[in-house]
Coordinates of N, CA and C in Angstrom, one line a residue:
Chain W
S1 N -15.7 208.0 -4.5 CA -14.2 208.9 -4.8 C -14.0 210.4 -4.5
Q2 N -13.0 211.1 -4.4 CA -12.8 212.5 -4.3 C -13.0 212.9 -5.6
K3 N -13.6 214.0 -5.9 CA -13.6 214.8 -7.2 C -13.3 216.5 -6.8
I4 N -12.5 217.0 -7.6 CA -12.0 218.3 -7.6 C -12.9 218.9 -8.8
E5 N -13.6 220.3 -8.5 CA -14.4 220.9 -9.7 C -13.7 222.3 -9.6
Q6 N -13.1 222.9 -10.8 CA -12.6 224.0 -11.0 C -13.1 224.6 -12.3
N7 N -13.5 225.9 -12.2 CA -14.1 226.5 -13.3 C -13.5 226.3 -14.8
S8 N -14.2 225.5 -15.6 CA -13.6 225.2 -16.7 C -13.3 226.4 -17.8
E9 N -14.3 227.5 -17.5 CA -14.3 228.6 -18.4 C -13.2 229.4 -18.2
A10 N -12.4 230.0 -18.9 CA -11.4 230.9 -18.8 C -11.7 232.3 -18.0
L11 N -11.0 232.8 -17.0 CA -11.3 233.9 -16.5 C -10.4 235.1 -17.0
N12 N -11.0 236.0 -17.2 CA -10.2 237.1 -18.2 C -10.5 238.3 -17.4
I13 N -9.3 239.0 -16.9 CA -9.4 240.1 -16.0 C -8.7 241.4 -16.8
Q14 N -8.9 242.6 -15.9 CA -7.7 243.6 -16.6 C -6.5 243.5 -15.6
E15 N -5.4 244.0 -16.0 CA -4.4 244.3 -15.2 C -4.9 245.0 -14.0
G16 N -4.0 244.8 -13.1 CA -4.3 245.5 -11.9 C -5.3 244.9 -11.0
K17 N -6.2 244.5 -11.4 CA -7.3 243.8 -10.8 C -7.2 242.5 -10.0
T18 N -7.9 242.1 -9.0 CA -7.6 240.5 -8.5 C -8.4 239.8 -8.9
A19 N -7.7 238.8 -9.4 CA -8.0 237.3 -9.8 C -8.5 236.5 -8.7
T20 N -9.5 235.7 -8.7 CA -10.1 234.6 -8.1 C -10.6 233.3 -8.2
L21 N -10.0 232.5 -8.2 CA -10.2 231.3 -8.5 C -10.7 230.3 -7.6
T22 N -11.4 229.3 -8.2 CA -12.3 228.5 -7.1 C -11.9 227.0 -7.2
C23 N -11.6 226.2 -6.3 CA -11.5 224.9 -6.2 C -12.9 224.2 -5.2
N24 N -13.5 223.7 -5.7 CA -14.3 222.5 -4.9 C -13.9 221.4 -4.6
Y25 N -14.5 220.5 -3.9 CA -13.9 219.2 -3.8 C -15.1 218.5 -3.2
T26 N -15.6 217.2 -3.2 CA -16.7 216.8 -3.2 C -16.8 215.9 -2.0
N27 N -15.7 215.1 -1.4 CA -15.9 214.2 -0.3 C -15.3 214.7 1.1
Y28 N -14.6 213.8 1.4 CA -13.7 214.4 2.8 C -12.8 215.4 2.5
S29 N -12.7 215.9 3.5 CA -11.6 217.2 3.7 C -10.4 216.7 3.8
P30 N -9.2 216.9 2.9 CA -8.1 216.4 3.2 C -7.4 217.3 4.0
A31 N -6.1 216.6 4.3 CA -5.2 217.4 5.4 C -4.6 218.7 4.7
Y32 N -4.4 218.6 3.3 CA -3.8 220.0 3.0 C -4.3 220.1 1.8
L33 N -4.4 220.9 0.8 CA -4.5 221.5 -0.3 C -3.7 222.4 -1.1
Q34 N -3.3 222.1 -2.4 CA -2.1 222.7 -3.2 C -2.5 223.2 -4.3
W35 N -1.9 224.6 -4.7 CA -2.2 225.3 -5.8 C -0.7 225.4 -6.7
Y36 N -1.2 225.1 -7.8 CA -0.1 225.2 -8.9 C -0.2 225.7 -10.1
R37 N 0.8 226.5 -10.8 CA 0.6 227.0 -11.9 C 1.4 226.4 -12.9
Q38 N 0.5 226.4 -14.2 CA 1.1 225.4 -15.5 C 0.9 226.5 -16.6
D39 N 2.3 226.5 -17.2 CA 2.2 227.2 -18.8 C 2.3 226.8 -19.7
P40 N 1.6 226.8 -20.9 CA 1.5 225.9 -22.2 C 3.0 225.0 -22.2
G41 N 3.2 224.0 -22.5 CA 4.4 223.2 -22.8 C 5.0 223.1 -21.7
R42 N 4.9 223.3 -20.5 CA 5.5 223.1 -19.3 C 4.9 222.3 -18.0
G43 N 5.3 221.6 -17.4 CA 4.8 221.0 -15.9 C 4.6 221.7 -15.2
P44 N 3.9 221.7 -14.4 CA 3.2 222.2 -13.1 C 4.1 222.9 -12.2
V45 N 4.2 224.2 -11.6 CA 4.8 224.7 -10.7 C 4.1 225.1 -9.4
F46 N 4.6 224.2 -8.5 CA 4.0 224.5 -7.2 C 4.1 226.0 -6.5
L47 N 3.0 226.8 -6.2 CA 2.8 227.8 -5.5 C 2.9 227.8 -4.1
L48 N 1.6 227.0 -3.7 CA 1.3 227.3 -2.1 C 0.5 225.9 -1.8
L49 N 0.8 225.8 -0.5 CA 0.1 224.7 0.1 C -0.6 225.1 1.5
I50 N -1.7 224.9 1.6 CA -2.3 225.1 2.8 C -3.0 224.0 3.7
R51 N -3.0 223.9 4.8 CA -3.4 222.9 5.6 C -4.7 223.0 6.1
E52 N -5.4 221.8 6.6 CA -7.0 221.7 7.0 C -6.8 222.8 8.4
N53 N -6.0 223.1 9.1 CA -6.0 223.9 10.3 C -5.9 225.3 9.8
E54 N -5.6 225.6 8.7 CA -5.3 227.0 8.4 C -6.3 227.4 7.8
K55 N -6.7 228.8 8.1 CA -8.0 229.4 7.0 C -7.3 229.9 5.9
E56 N -5.9 230.9 6.0 CA -5.5 231.3 5.2 C -4.0 231.3 5.2
K57 N -3.5 231.7 3.6 CA -1.9 231.6 3.5 C -1.8 232.5 2.8
R58 N -1.0 233.3 2.8 CA -0.6 234.2 2.0 C 1.1 234.3 1.1
K59 N 1.8 234.6 0.2 CA 2.8 234.4 -0.5 C 3.0 235.7 -1.6
E60 N 3.6 236.6 -0.9 CA 3.8 238.2 -2.0 C 2.2 238.2 -2.3
R61 N 2.1 238.4 -3.8 CA 0.5 238.9 -4.2 C -0.1 237.7 -4.3
L62 N 0.0 236.4 -3.7 CA -0.8 235.2 -3.6 C -1.6 235.0 -2.4
K63 N -2.9 234.9 -2.3 CA -3.5 234.5 -1.3 C -4.3 233.2 -1.5
V64 N -4.5 232.1 -0.7 CA -5.2 231.0 -0.5 C -5.9 231.0 0.9
T65 N -7.4 230.8 0.5 CA -8.1 230.5 1.5 C -8.6 228.8 1.5
F66 N -9.1 228.4 2.9 CA -9.5 226.9 2.6 C -10.7 226.8 4.0
D67 N -11.8 226.4 3.3 CA -12.8 226.2 4.1 C -13.4 224.8 4.0
T68 N -13.0 224.1 4.8 CA -13.7 222.6 5.1 C -14.9 222.6 5.3
T69 N -16.0 223.4 5.8 CA -17.5 223.3 5.9 C -17.7 223.6 4.5
L70 N -17.6 224.5 3.4 CA -18.2 225.1 2.1 C -17.2 223.7 1.4
K71 N -16.1 223.1 1.8 CA -15.4 222.2 0.8 C -14.6 222.9 -0.3
Q72 N -14.3 224.2 0.1 CA -13.7 224.9 -0.9 C -12.5 225.7 -0.6
S73 N -11.8 226.0 -1.5 CA -10.8 226.8 -1.3 C -10.9 227.7 -2.8
L74 N -10.3 229.1 -2.2 CA -10.0 230.3 -3.0 C -8.6 230.7 -3.5
F75 N -8.4 230.6 -4.4 CA -6.9 231.1 -4.9 C -7.2 232.8 -5.3
H76 N -6.4 233.7 -5.1 CA -6.4 234.9 -5.2 C -5.3 235.7 -5.5
I77 N -4.8 235.9 -6.7 CA -3.7 237.0 -7.1 C -4.3 238.6 -6.9
T78 N -3.5 239.4 -6.2 CA -3.7 240.6 -6.4 C -2.9 241.6 -7.3
A79 N -3.0 242.8 -7.8 CA -2.6 243.5 -8.6 C -2.2 242.7 -9.9
S80 N -2.7 242.1 -10.2 CA -2.6 240.9 -11.3 C -1.9 241.6 -12.5
Q81 N -0.9 240.9 -13.0 CA -0.2 241.4 -14.2 C -0.4 240.2 -15.6
P82 N 0.0 241.0 -16.8 CA 0.1 240.0 -17.7 C 0.9 238.6 -17.8
A83 N 1.8 238.6 -16.7 CA 3.0 237.9 -16.8 C 2.2 236.5 -15.8
D84 N 0.9 236.8 -15.3 CA 0.1 236.0 -14.1 C -0.7 234.9 -15.3
S85 N -0.7 235.3 -16.2 CA -1.4 234.6 -17.4 C -1.0 233.0 -17.2
A86 N -1.8 232.1 -17.1 CA -1.3 230.8 -16.8 C -2.9 230.0 -16.8
T87 N -2.4 228.5 -16.5 CA -3.8 227.8 -15.8 C -3.2 227.4 -14.5
Y88 N -4.1 227.4 -13.6 CA -4.1 227.0 -12.5 C -4.7 226.1 -11.9
L89 N -4.0 225.1 -11.4 CA -4.4 223.7 -10.8 C -4.6 223.6 -9.3
C90 N -5.5 223.2 -8.9 CA -5.8 222.8 -7.4 C -5.6 221.3 -7.3
A91 N -4.9 221.2 -6.5 CA -4.4 219.1 -6.1 C -4.6 219.2 -4.7
L92 N -5.0 217.7 -4.2 CA -5.3 217.4 -2.7 C -4.8 216.0 -2.9
P93 N -4.3 215.5 -1.5 CA -4.0 214.3 -1.6 C -5.2 213.5 -1.7
M94 N -4.8 212.1 -2.4 CA -6.2 211.0 -2.2 C -6.3 210.1 -0.9
D95 N -6.8 210.3 -0.2 CA -7.2 209.6 1.1 C -6.0 210.2 1.9
S96 N -5.0 209.5 2.2 CA -4.2 209.9 3.5 C -2.6 209.4 2.7
S97 N -2.5 209.5 1.4 CA -1.5 208.7 0.7 C -0.6 209.9 0.2
Y98 N 0.2 209.3 -0.5 CA 1.5 210.7 -1.3 C 0.7 211.0 -2.6
K99 N -0.4 210.2 -3.3 CA -0.5 210.6 -4.6 C -1.8 211.8 -4.5
L100 N -1.6 212.5 -5.3 CA -2.1 213.9 -5.8 C -3.4 213.8 -6.8
I101 N -4.6 214.2 -6.3 CA -5.7 214.6 -7.8 C -5.8 215.8 -7.8
F102 N -5.8 216.2 -9.0 CA -5.6 217.3 -9.7 C -6.9 217.9 -10.3
G103 N -7.2 218.9 -10.1 CA -8.6 219.3 -10.8 C -8.1 219.8 -12.5
S104 N -9.3 220.4 -13.1 CA -8.8 220.4 -14.2 C -8.3 221.6 -14.9
G105 N -8.1 222.4 -13.9 CA -7.6 223.8 -14.0 C -8.1 224.9 -14.5
T106 N -8.1 226.2 -14.1 CA -8.8 227.3 -14.5 C -7.8 228.1 -15.5
R107 N -7.7 228.8 -16.7 CA -6.8 229.3 -17.2 C -7.5 231.1 -17.2
L108 N -6.0 231.5 -16.8 CA -6.6 233.0 -16.3 C -5.8 233.6 -17.2
L109 N -6.3 234.9 -17.9 CA -6.2 236.0 -18.7 C -5.9 237.0 -18.4
V110 N -4.9 237.8 -17.8 CA -4.7 239.1 -17.7 C -4.2 240.2 -18.7
R111 N -5.3 240.8 -19.2 CA -5.2 241.7 -20.4 C -4.3 243.2 -19.7
P112 N -3.5 243.6 -20.4 CA -2.6 244.7 -20.1 C -3.5 246.0 -20.4
Chain A
G1 N 21.1 222.4 -7.9 CA 21.1 221.4 -9.2 C 20.1 221.8 -10.2
A2 N 20.0 220.8 -11.2 CA 18.9 221.1 -12.3 C 17.8 220.4 -11.5
G3 N 16.5 220.6 -12.4 CA 15.3 220.2 -11.8 C 15.1 218.7 -12.4
V4 N 13.8 218.7 -12.5 CA 13.6 217.2 -13.0 C 13.5 217.2 -14.6
S5 N 14.2 216.5 -15.2 CA 14.2 216.5 -16.7 C 13.7 215.1 -17.2
Q6 N 13.1 215.1 -18.5 CA 12.5 214.1 -19.1 C 13.0 214.0 -20.6
T7 N 12.9 213.0 -21.3 CA 13.4 212.5 -22.7 C 12.5 211.6 -23.1
P8 N 12.3 211.5 -24.2 CA 12.3 212.6 -25.1 C 11.3 213.8 -24.8
S9 N 11.4 214.5 -25.3 CA 10.2 216.1 -25.2 C 9.0 215.5 -26.0
N10 N 9.4 214.9 -27.1 CA 8.1 214.7 -27.9 C 8.5 213.2 -28.7
K11 N 7.4 212.4 -28.8 CA 7.6 211.0 -29.5 C 6.7 210.8 -30.0
V12 N 6.7 210.2 -31.5 CA 5.5 209.9 -32.5 C 5.6 208.5 -32.5
T13 N 4.5 207.7 -32.5 CA 5.0 206.2 -32.6 C 3.7 205.9 -33.5
E14 N 4.0 204.6 -33.8 CA 2.7 204.0 -34.5 C 1.8 203.1 -33.7
K15 N 0.9 203.0 -33.9 CA -0.1 202.1 -33.2 C 0.5 200.6 -33.0
G16 N 0.4 200.0 -32.1 CA 1.1 198.6 -31.6 C 2.3 198.7 -31.2
K17 N 3.2 199.9 -31.4 CA 4.6 199.7 -30.9 C 4.8 199.9 -29.7
Y18 N 6.5 200.0 -29.0 CA 6.5 200.1 -27.9 C 7.5 201.1 -27.7
V19 N 6.9 202.1 -26.4 CA 7.9 203.0 -26.4 C 8.4 203.5 -24.8
E20 N 9.7 203.7 -24.7 CA 10.2 204.1 -23.5 C 10.4 205.6 -23.0
L21 N 9.7 206.2 -21.9 CA 9.7 207.4 -21.4 C 10.9 207.5 -20.3
R22 N 11.9 208.6 -20.2 CA 12.4 208.6 -19.2 C 12.4 209.6 -18.1
C23 N 12.7 209.4 -17.2 CA 12.7 210.6 -16.2 C 13.9 210.8 -15.1
D24 N 14.5 211.6 -15.2 CA 15.5 212.0 -14.4 C 15.3 212.9 -13.1
P25 N 15.0 212.5 -12.3 CA 14.6 213.4 -11.1 C 15.6 214.2 -10.2
I26 N 15.2 215.2 -9.5 CA 16.0 216.1 -8.8 C 17.0 215.2 -7.5
S27 N 18.4 215.3 -7.7 CA 19.4 214.6 -7.0 C 18.8 214.4 -5.8
G28 N 18.9 213.5 -5.1 CA 18.5 213.5 -3.7 C 17.1 213.0 -3.3
H29 N 16.3 213.2 -4.2 CA 14.8 212.9 -4.3 C 14.4 211.5 -4.2
T30 N 13.9 211.1 -3.0 CA 13.5 209.5 -3.0 C 12.3 209.4 -3.6
A31 N 11.4 210.1 -3.7 CA 9.9 209.9 -4.0 C 9.9 210.4 -5.5
L32 N 9.4 209.4 -6.4 CA 8.9 210.2 -8.1 C 7.5 209.1 -8.5
Y33 N 7.2 210.2 -9.4 CA 5.6 210.1 -9.5 C 5.7 210.3 -11.1
W34 N 4.9 209.4 -11.7 CA 4.1 209.8 -13.0 C 3.1 209.9 -12.9
Y35 N 2.5 210.9 -13.8 CA 1.3 211.3 -14.1 C 0.8 211.4 -15.3
R36 N -0.5 211.3 -16.0 CA -0.4 211.5 -17.2 C -1.4 212.4 -17.3
Q37 N -1.2 213.5 -18.6 CA -2.4 214.7 -19.0 C -2.6 214.5 -20.1
S38 N -4.2 214.9 -20.1 CA -4.8 214.9 -21.5 C -5.4 216.3 -21.6
L39 N -5.3 216.5 -23.0 CA -5.5 218.3 -23.3 C -6.8 218.9 -22.5
G40 N -6.7 219.7 -21.8 CA -7.9 220.1 -21.0 C -8.2 219.5 -19.7
Q41 N -7.3 218.8 -19.4 CA -7.4 218.1 -17.9 C -6.3 218.6 -17.0
G42 N -6.3 218.1 -16.0 CA -5.3 218.2 -14.9 C -4.6 216.9 -14.9
P43 N -3.2 216.8 -14.5 CA -2.4 215.5 -14.7 C -3.4 214.1 -13.8
E44 N -3.1 213.0 -14.0 CA -3.7 212.0 -13.3 C -2.6 211.2 -13.3
F45 N -2.7 210.6 -11.7 CA -1.7 210.0 -11.2 C -1.5 208.2 -12.0
L46 N -0.5 208.0 -12.0 CA -0.2 206.7 -12.7 C 0.6 205.6 -11.6
I47 N 1.7 206.1 -10.9 CA 2.6 205.4 -10.4 C 3.4 206.3 -9.3
Y48 N 3.8 205.7 -8.2 CA 4.6 206.7 -7.3 C 5.7 205.4 -6.6
F49 N 6.8 206.0 -6.7 CA 7.9 205.1 -6.2 C 8.6 206.0 -5.1
Q50 N 9.0 204.8 -4.3 CA 9.7 205.3 -2.7 C 11.1 204.7 -2.9
G51 N 12.1 205.3 -3.3 CA 13.4 204.5 -3.4 C 13.2 204.0 -5.1
T52 N 13.8 202.6 -4.7 CA 13.6 201.6 -6.1 C 12.4 201.0 -6.0
G53 N 11.5 200.7 -5.2 CA 10.2 200.0 -5.3 C 9.2 200.8 -5.7
A54 N 8.1 200.4 -6.3 CA 6.7 201.0 -6.8 C 6.2 200.8 -5.4
A55 N 5.7 201.9 -4.9 CA 5.1 201.9 -3.5 C 3.3 201.8 -3.9
D56 N 3.1 202.6 -5.0 CA 1.7 202.5 -5.6 C 1.4 202.8 -7.0
D57 N 1.0 201.4 -7.4 CA 1.0 201.5 -9.3 C -0.3 201.6 -9.8
S58 N -1.1 202.1 -8.5 CA -2.8 201.9 -8.8 C -3.5 202.5 -9.8
G59 N -2.6 203.7 -10.4 CA -3.1 204.5 -11.3 C -3.0 204.1 -12.8
L60 N -2.0 202.8 -12.9 CA -1.7 202.3 -14.3 C -2.9 201.7 -15.0
P61 N -3.2 202.2 -16.0 CA -4.6 201.8 -16.5 C -4.8 200.6 -17.0
N62 N -3.7 199.8 -17.2 CA -3.7 198.3 -17.8 C -2.3 197.9 -17.6
D63 N -2.4 196.7 -17.8 CA -0.9 195.8 -18.1 C -0.3 196.2 -19.2
R64 N -0.6 196.8 -19.8 CA 0.3 197.7 -20.9 C 1.6 198.7 -20.6
F65 N 1.2 199.2 -19.9 CA 2.1 200.0 -18.8 C 2.7 199.5 -17.8
F66 N 4.2 199.8 -17.8 CA 5.0 199.3 -16.6 C 6.0 200.4 -16.2
A67 N 6.5 200.7 -15.0 CA 7.2 201.7 -14.7 C 8.6 200.8 -13.8
V68 N 9.6 201.2 -13.8 CA 11.1 200.9 -13.2 C 11.8 202.1 -12.6
R69 N 12.3 201.6 -11.5 CA 13.2 202.7 -11.0 C 14.6 201.7 -10.5
P70 N 15.4 201.1 -11.1 CA 16.5 199.9 -10.6 C 17.3 200.8 -9.5
E71 N 18.0 201.7 -10.0 CA 18.8 202.5 -8.9 C 18.2 203.6 -7.7
G72 N 17.2 203.6 -7.7 CA 16.4 204.9 -6.9 C 16.5 206.2 -7.6
S73 N 16.9 206.2 -8.8 CA 17.1 207.7 -9.2 C 16.3 207.8 -10.2
V74 N 16.8 207.6 -11.7 CA 16.4 207.6 -12.9 C 14.9 206.5 -13.0
S75 N 14.0 206.7 -13.8 CA 12.9 206.0 -14.0 C 12.4 205.8 -15.1
T76 N 12.1 205.0 -15.7 CA 11.6 204.6 -17.2 C 10.2 204.1 -17.0
L77 N 9.3 204.8 -17.7 CA 7.9 204.4 -17.9 C 8.0 203.7 -19.7
K78 N 7.3 202.4 -19.6 CA 7.2 201.6 -20.6 C 5.7 201.4 -20.9
I79 N 5.6 201.4 -22.4 CA 4.2 201.1 -22.7 C 4.4 200.4 -24.0
Q80 N 3.4 199.0 -23.7 CA 3.8 198.3 -24.9 C 2.4 198.3 -25.7
R81 N 2.6 197.8 -26.9 CA 1.4 197.8 -27.9 C 0.7 199.0 -27.8
T82 N 1.2 200.2 -28.2 CA 0.4 201.4 -27.8 C -0.7 201.5 -28.7
E83 N -1.8 202.1 -28.0 CA -2.9 202.7 -28.4 C -3.1 203.9 -28.8
R84 N -4.1 204.6 -29.8 CA -4.1 206.1 -29.9 C -4.5 206.7 -28.9
G85 N -5.5 206.0 -28.2 CA -5.7 206.3 -26.7 C -4.9 206.7 -25.4
D86 N -3.6 206.3 -26.0 CA -2.4 206.5 -25.0 C -2.1 207.8 -25.4
S87 N -2.0 208.3 -26.5 CA -1.6 209.7 -26.9 C -2.1 211.0 -25.6
A88 N -1.0 211.7 -25.1 CA -1.2 212.4 -23.9 C 0.2 213.0 -23.8
V89 N 0.5 213.9 -22.5 CA 1.6 214.4 -22.1 C 1.8 213.4 -20.7
Y90 N 3.0 213.1 -20.6 CA 3.3 211.9 -19.6 C 4.3 213.0 -18.7
L91 N 4.1 213.2 -17.6 CA 4.9 214.0 -16.7 C 5.1 213.1 -15.4
C92 N 6.4 213.4 -15.0 CA 7.0 212.9 -14.0 C 7.5 214.2 -12.9
A93 N 7.5 213.6 -11.8 CA 7.5 214.6 -10.6 C 9.0 214.2 -9.7
S94 N 9.1 214.4 -8.9 CA 9.7 214.0 -7.8 C 9.8 214.6 -6.4
S95 N 10.1 214.4 -5.1 CA 9.8 214.9 -4.1 C 11.1 214.5 -3.2
T96 N 11.2 215.0 -1.8 CA 12.2 214.4 -0.9 C 11.5 213.1 -0.1
G97 N 10.1 212.9 -0.6 CA 9.5 211.8 0.1 C 9.1 211.9 1.4
V98 N 9.0 213.2 1.9 CA 8.0 213.4 3.0 C 6.7 214.1 2.7
K99 N 5.5 213.6 3.4 CA 4.3 213.3 2.9 C 3.9 214.8 3.0
S100 N 3.0 215.2 1.9 CA 2.7 216.7 1.8 C 3.7 217.6 1.2
D101 N 5.3 216.8 1.1 CA 6.1 217.9 0.3 C 6.2 218.3 -0.8
T102 N 6.5 219.5 -1.5 CA 6.1 220.1 -2.8 C 6.7 218.9 -3.5
Q103 N 6.0 218.4 -4.7 CA 6.2 217.7 -5.9 C 6.8 218.7 -7.0
Y104 N 8.0 218.5 -7.5 CA 8.7 219.2 -8.6 C 8.4 218.7 -9.8
F105 N 7.9 219.1 -10.7 CA 7.6 218.6 -12.2 C 8.6 218.8 -13.3
G106 N 8.5 217.6 -14.2 CA 9.7 217.9 -15.4 C 8.6 218.6 -16.4
P107 N 9.4 218.8 -17.6 CA 8.5 219.5 -18.9 C 7.3 218.6 -19.4
G108 N 7.6 217.1 -19.0 CA 6.7 216.2 -19.7 C 7.4 215.6 -21.3
T109 N 6.8 214.5 -21.3 CA 6.8 214.0 -22.8 C 5.6 214.0 -23.6
R110 N 5.4 214.6 -24.6 CA 4.2 214.6 -25.5 C 4.4 213.4 -26.3
L111 N 3.5 212.2 -25.9 CA 3.4 210.9 -27.1 C 2.3 211.1 -27.5
T112 N 2.5 210.7 -29.0 CA 1.4 210.8 -30.1 C 1.6 209.8 -30.8
V113 N 0.5 208.9 -30.6 CA 0.5 207.5 -31.0 C -0.5 207.6 -32.2
L114 N 0.0 207.1 -33.6 CA -0.8 207.5 -35.2 C -1.2 206.0 -35.3

C-alpha cells in the first residue's frame, strides 16, 4: 500500500530564510499531490495542489515541486516569517479514488 | 458562507458509552469525508459520502463505527461501546465532489475516552 514519509523532526529556521520540507512516497505515482497547513487545535488548511505532469507550482511565497522519478515532492517557503510556524502535511489520493492519505507532517518553527 | 463546522469541539466519555459527533459541511458541497487524527500523526481516512450514500467506508476500523448523512448535508459519526483507543481528534471535510478538488476541513472534535 502507498506510504508517505515526511521528516518527523521539527525544522527550525531563522526568519527571512527559505524553509524546505520533503515528502516521499513509496509506491505508485499519484495523479496529484497536495500540501496542507495545520495549526494546533485546528483542521488542515489546503495550500497547493500539483499534478503529475507539472514540475513546479507557485503561489506567492510558496513553491512546490513534484519529481515522479524520485517519488518526492518538495515544499518551499521563501522569506519565511514567524507566522509561517505550523505543521505542514503532504497528502495524495489512494489509488485513483477520492480518499486522501496523509503524511504525519513536519513541524516548522520560524524564529524572529 | 461559513466553513465546515463540527460539534461538540470536545467530548469526554467513559469506556463503553455511545457517542455521536456531528459535521455541518459547506453549503452545496456534495462530498463529505471523516478522518481520525492521533497525536503526531496525519489524518487517517474513515469514510466518504457522495450525497446521501456512503461511497467508501473502507477506513472504518470496525463495526462499532457508523456514519450517516440522511439528507445529503449534515453527517453524524456514531461510535458504540467506546474504547480508550478511540481517543483522537475526529475531523470532517467537505468538497464539491470533483476528484482532486480541495477538501475543506472543520476544526475537529477531540474525543477522550476515559
